């Protein structure tokens, strides 16, 4: 997903500020910030640190200075910094960044039933598998490990695994060291958006895998 390893949300946010994430991962982070606006404070702090680091870099002559300045002045103005209230006023269940990426809102997603109590819509964007998932309340997904990176943003409901609880707006970062069995919390379905850069592999006993597959 990125050249350097990402194993925590803080590291993910640092790559977001650095502009080194592929488009689906950027969209996931932007949606996280829409759902949890207070996390923008972390982004602001990281941007400040990046600015201070740039100030420490020795000055260097710019090749073709006139052409480069002309390109800067002719570029489009930066996007307006909208508030969380502005974003909520843009009606739709899914965060706007996700709607723009996949081209659907929740009521128009072309779901496919993958397992009893588990529906999914998936596509490939920028080398990543991008998925929307609907998981029935109380439903366990088969235990699995990862051959790469899996980022999951909870949009509604919650799921639990061996690492703890992930609720609305939370991001799960799972790398090759994570072997888990997500279970949707009881009471309401869990709806999530995920980005993978490599396939997963099923783990656990044959009996458990069969039980999870049939629900």
mmCIF file of N, CA and C in Angstrom, residues 70-130:
data_model
loop_
_atom_site.group_PDB
_atom_site.id
_atom_site.type_symbol
_atom_site.label_atom_id
_atom_site.label_comp_id
_atom_site.label_asym_id
_atom_site.label_seq_id
_atom_site.Cartn_x
_atom_site.Cartn_y
_atom_site.Cartn_z
ATOM 1 N N UNK A 70 5.273 29.932 -13.062
ATOM 2 C CA UNK A 70 4.106 30.097 -13.930
ATOM 3 C C UNK A 70 3.114 28.957 -13.712
ATOM 4 N N UNK A 71 3.622 27.745 -13.523
ATOM 5 C CA UNK A 71 2.758 26.595 -13.288
ATOM 6 C C UNK A 71 2.016 26.727 -11.963
ATOM 7 N N UNK A 72 2.716 27.235 -10.940
ATOM 8 C CA UNK A 72 2.088 27.421 -9.627
ATOM 9 C C UNK A 72 0.958 28.433 -9.710
ATOM 10 N N UNK A 73 1.216 29.586 -10.337
ATOM 11 C CA UNK A 73 0.226 30.653 -10.391
ATOM 12 C C UNK A 73 -0.961 30.308 -11.291
ATOM 13 N N UNK A 74 -0.775 29.381 -12.224
ATOM 14 C CA UNK A 74 -1.871 29.010 -13.119
ATOM 15 C C UNK A 74 -2.676 27.829 -12.607
ATOM 16 N N UNK A 75 -2.248 27.238 -11.482
ATOM 17 C CA UNK A 75 -2.950 26.066 -10.944
ATOM 18 C C UNK A 75 -4.245 26.490 -10.275
ATOM 19 N N UNK A 76 -5.142 25.527 -10.104
ATOM 20 C CA UNK A 76 -6.437 25.815 -9.473
ATOM 21 C C UNK A 76 -6.250 26.129 -7.999
ATOM 22 N N UNK A 77 -7.119 26.960 -7.424
ATOM 23 C CA UNK A 77 -7.016 27.275 -6.001
ATOM 24 C C UNK A 77 -7.295 26.048 -5.162
ATOM 25 N N UNK A 78 -6.762 25.960 -3.929
ATOM 26 C CA UNK A 78 -7.013 24.806 -3.083
ATOM 27 C C UNK A 78 -8.481 24.678 -2.736
ATOM 28 N N UNK A 79 -8.899 23.444 -2.478
ATOM 29 C CA UNK A 79 -10.300 23.203 -2.126
ATOM 30 C C UNK A 79 -10.636 23.908 -0.817
ATOM 31 N N UNK A 80 -11.868 24.393 -0.737
ATOM 32 C CA UNK A 80 -12.304 25.087 0.470
ATOM 33 C C UNK A 80 -12.313 24.119 1.640
ATOM 34 N N UNK A 81 -11.831 24.550 2.788
ATOM 35 C CA UNK A 81 -11.791 23.714 3.990
ATOM 36 C C UNK A 81 -13.167 23.700 4.627
ATOM 37 N N UNK A 82 -13.946 22.667 4.350
ATOM 38 C CA UNK A 82 -15.306 22.595 4.846
ATOM 39 C C UNK A 82 -15.355 22.080 6.266
ATOM 40 N N UNK A 83 -16.340 22.525 7.019
ATOM 41 C CA UNK A 83 -16.500 22.082 8.393
ATOM 42 C C UNK A 83 -17.275 20.774 8.426
ATOM 43 N N UNK A 84 -17.273 20.139 9.611
ATOM 44 C CA UNK A 84 -18.028 18.895 9.772
ATOM 45 C C UNK A 84 -19.513 19.139 9.527
ATOM 46 N N UNK A 85 -20.022 20.322 9.926
ATOM 47 C CA UNK A 85 -21.429 20.643 9.696
ATOM 48 C C UNK A 85 -21.728 20.727 8.215
ATOM 49 N N UNK A 86 -20.819 21.342 7.450
ATOM 50 C CA UNK A 86 -21.002 21.416 5.994
ATOM 51 C C UNK A 86 -21.105 20.020 5.398
ATOM 52 N N UNK A 87 -20.209 19.118 5.865
ATOM 53 C CA UNK A 87 -20.174 17.767 5.318
ATOM 54 C C UNK A 87 -21.452 17.002 5.657
ATOM 55 N N UNK A 88 -21.961 17.183 6.870
ATOM 56 C CA UNK A 88 -23.176 16.478 7.267
ATOM 57 C C UNK A 88 -24.380 16.968 6.478
ATOM 58 N N UNK A 89 -24.316 18.219 6.001
ATOM 59 C CA UNK A 89 -25.429 18.760 5.240
ATOM 60 C C UNK A 89 -25.507 18.154 3.845
ATOM 61 N N UNK A 90 -24.419 17.544 3.369
ATOM 62 C CA UNK A 90 -24.432 16.870 2.077
ATOM 63 C C UNK A 90 -25.073 15.502 2.290
ATOM 64 N N UNK A 91 -26.356 15.391 2.001
ATOM 65 C CA UNK A 91 -27.129 14.225 2.409
ATOM 66 C C UNK A 91 -26.588 12.950 1.779
ATOM 67 N N UNK A 92 -26.609 11.904 2.563
ATOM 68 C CA UNK A 92 -26.160 10.589 2.131
ATOM 69 C C UNK A 92 -25.674 9.808 3.327
ATOM 70 N N UNK A 93 -25.886 8.497 3.300
ATOM 71 C CA UNK A 93 -25.432 7.696 4.432
ATOM 72 C C UNK A 93 -23.917 7.580 4.441
ATOM 73 N N UNK A 94 -23.349 7.224 3.295
ATOM 74 C CA UNK A 94 -21.901 7.042 3.222
ATOM 75 C C UNK A 94 -21.199 8.398 3.245
ATOM 76 N N UNK A 95 -20.006 8.461 3.852
ATOM 77 C CA UNK A 95 -19.225 9.695 3.774
ATOM 78 C C UNK A 95 -19.024 10.097 2.313
ATOM 79 N N UNK A 96 -18.995 11.399 2.069
ATOM 80 C CA UNK A 96 -18.931 11.895 0.692
ATOM 81 C C UNK A 96 -17.732 11.343 -0.072
ATOM 82 N N UNK A 97 -16.574 11.239 0.583
ATOM 83 C CA UNK A 97 -15.378 10.753 -0.111
ATOM 84 C C UNK A 97 -15.587 9.331 -0.626
ATOM 85 N N UNK A 98 -16.282 8.497 0.159
ATOM 86 C CA UNK A 98 -16.545 7.114 -0.270
ATOM 87 C C UNK A 98 -17.566 7.115 -1.404
ATOM 88 N N UNK A 99 -18.616 7.931 -1.281
ATOM 89 C CA UNK A 99 -19.617 8.009 -2.354
ATOM 90 C C UNK A 99 -18.974 8.427 -3.663
ATOM 91 N N UNK A 100 -18.077 9.392 -3.605
ATOM 92 C CA UNK A 100 -17.413 9.863 -4.823
ATOM 93 C C UNK A 100 -16.504 8.784 -5.409
ATOM 94 N N UNK A 101 -15.889 7.985 -4.533
ATOM 95 C CA UNK A 101 -14.956 6.953 -5.012
ATOM 96 C C UNK A 101 -15.682 5.793 -5.681
ATOM 97 N N UNK A 102 -16.718 5.252 -5.017
ATOM 98 C CA UNK A 102 -17.371 4.044 -5.532
ATOM 99 C C UNK A 102 -18.569 4.349 -6.430
ATOM 100 N N UNK A 103 -19.092 5.587 -6.340
ATOM 101 C CA UNK A 103 -20.215 5.950 -7.195
ATOM 102 C C UNK A 103 -21.567 5.503 -6.690
ATOM 103 N N UNK A 104 -21.659 5.116 -5.421
ATOM 104 C CA UNK A 104 -22.919 4.664 -4.840
ATOM 105 C C UNK A 104 -23.096 5.248 -3.447
ATOM 106 N N UNK A 105 -24.368 5.325 -3.018
ATOM 107 C CA UNK A 105 -24.663 5.505 -1.607
ATOM 108 C C UNK A 105 -25.249 4.183 -1.114
ATOM 109 N N UNK A 106 -25.523 4.099 0.177
ATOM 110 C CA UNK A 106 -25.895 2.806 0.750
ATOM 111 C C UNK A 106 -27.121 2.194 0.087
ATOM 112 N N UNK A 107 -28.089 3.027 -0.304
ATOM 113 C CA UNK A 107 -29.324 2.491 -0.865
ATOM 114 C C UNK A 107 -29.200 2.071 -2.325
ATOM 115 N N UNK A 108 -28.053 2.338 -2.947
ATOM 116 C CA UNK A 108 -27.877 1.946 -4.359
ATOM 117 C C UNK A 108 -26.698 0.982 -4.560
ATOM 118 N N UNK A 109 -26.031 0.578 -3.492
ATOM 119 C CA UNK A 109 -24.893 -0.344 -3.621
ATOM 120 C C UNK A 109 -25.358 -1.679 -4.208
ATOM 121 N N UNK A 110 -24.714 -2.177 -5.258
ATOM 122 C CA UNK A 110 -25.084 -3.482 -5.838
ATOM 123 C C UNK A 110 -24.486 -4.639 -5.031
ATOM 124 N N UNK A 111 -25.057 -4.883 -3.867
ATOM 125 C CA UNK A 111 -24.521 -5.899 -2.951
ATOM 126 C C UNK A 111 -24.534 -7.288 -3.583
ATOM 127 N N UNK A 112 -23.581 -8.092 -3.172
ATOM 128 C CA UNK A 112 -23.566 -9.520 -3.504
ATOM 129 C C UNK A 112 -23.445 -10.289 -2.207
ATOM 130 N N UNK A 113 -24.317 -11.269 -2.015
ATOM 131 C CA UNK A 113 -24.261 -12.090 -0.809
ATOM 132 C C UNK A 113 -23.100 -13.069 -0.929
ATOM 133 N N UNK A 114 -22.118 -12.936 -0.044
ATOM 134 C CA UNK A 114 -20.944 -13.805 -0.068
ATOM 135 C C UNK A 114 -21.106 -14.995 0.871
ATOM 136 N N UNK A 115 -21.737 -14.762 2.010
ATOM 137 C CA UNK A 115 -21.998 -15.789 3.014
ATOM 138 C C UNK A 115 -23.337 -15.470 3.655
ATOM 139 N N UNK A 116 -23.971 -16.413 4.309
ATOM 140 C CA UNK A 116 -25.198 -16.073 5.030
ATOM 141 C C UNK A 116 -24.930 -14.946 6.035
ATOM 142 N N UNK A 117 -25.694 -13.872 5.941
ATOM 143 C CA UNK A 117 -25.512 -12.759 6.859
ATOM 144 C C UNK A 117 -24.339 -11.852 6.522
ATOM 145 N N UNK A 118 -23.780 -11.994 5.315
ATOM 146 C CA UNK A 118 -22.643 -11.154 4.926
ATOM 147 C C UNK A 118 -22.774 -10.771 3.461
ATOM 148 N N UNK A 119 -22.932 -9.460 3.203
ATOM 149 C CA UNK A 119 -23.011 -8.931 1.836
ATOM 150 C C UNK A 119 -21.813 -8.022 1.583
ATOM 151 N N UNK A 120 -21.404 -7.963 0.325
ATOM 152 C CA UNK A 120 -20.209 -7.191 -0.009
ATOM 153 C C UNK A 120 -20.328 -6.611 -1.407
ATOM 154 N N UNK A 121 -19.754 -5.439 -1.580
ATOM 155 C CA UNK A 121 -19.526 -4.873 -2.910
ATOM 156 C C UNK A 121 -18.038 -4.580 -2.987
ATOM 157 N N UNK A 122 -17.371 -5.077 -4.018
ATOM 158 C CA UNK A 122 -15.931 -4.857 -4.113
ATOM 159 C C UNK A 122 -15.539 -4.492 -5.538
ATOM 160 N N UNK A 123 -14.457 -3.729 -5.627
ATOM 161 C CA UNK A 123 -13.893 -3.338 -6.909
ATOM 162 C C UNK A 123 -12.406 -3.098 -6.699
ATOM 163 N N UNK A 124 -11.672 -2.912 -7.777
ATOM 164 C CA UNK A 124 -10.235 -2.657 -7.681
ATOM 165 C C UNK A 124 -9.950 -1.230 -8.138
ATOM 166 N N UNK A 125 -9.264 -0.462 -7.284
ATOM 167 C CA UNK A 125 -8.925 0.919 -7.580
ATOM 168 C C UNK A 125 -7.488 1.170 -7.139
ATOM 169 N N UNK A 126 -6.679 1.689 -8.035
ATOM 170 C CA UNK A 126 -5.297 2.058 -7.717
ATOM 171 C C UNK A 126 -4.515 0.888 -7.110
ATOM 172 N N UNK A 127 -4.759 -0.307 -7.636
ATOM 173 C CA UNK A 127 -4.030 -1.488 -7.178
ATOM 174 C C UNK A 127 -4.515 -2.078 -5.875
ATOM 175 N N UNK A 128 -5.612 -1.560 -5.326
ATOM 176 C CA UNK A 128 -6.148 -2.047 -4.053
ATOM 177 C C UNK A 128 -7.546 -2.642 -4.261
ATOM 178 N N UNK A 129 -7.879 -3.643 -3.455
ATOM 179 C CA UNK A 129 -9.249 -4.150 -3.432
ATOM 180 C C UNK A 129 -10.046 -3.277 -2.471
ATOM 181 N N UNK A 130 -11.078 -2.643 -2.986
ATOM 182 C CA UNK A 130 -11.908 -1.722 -2.202
ATOM 183 C C UNK A 130 -13.267 -2.378 -1.987
#
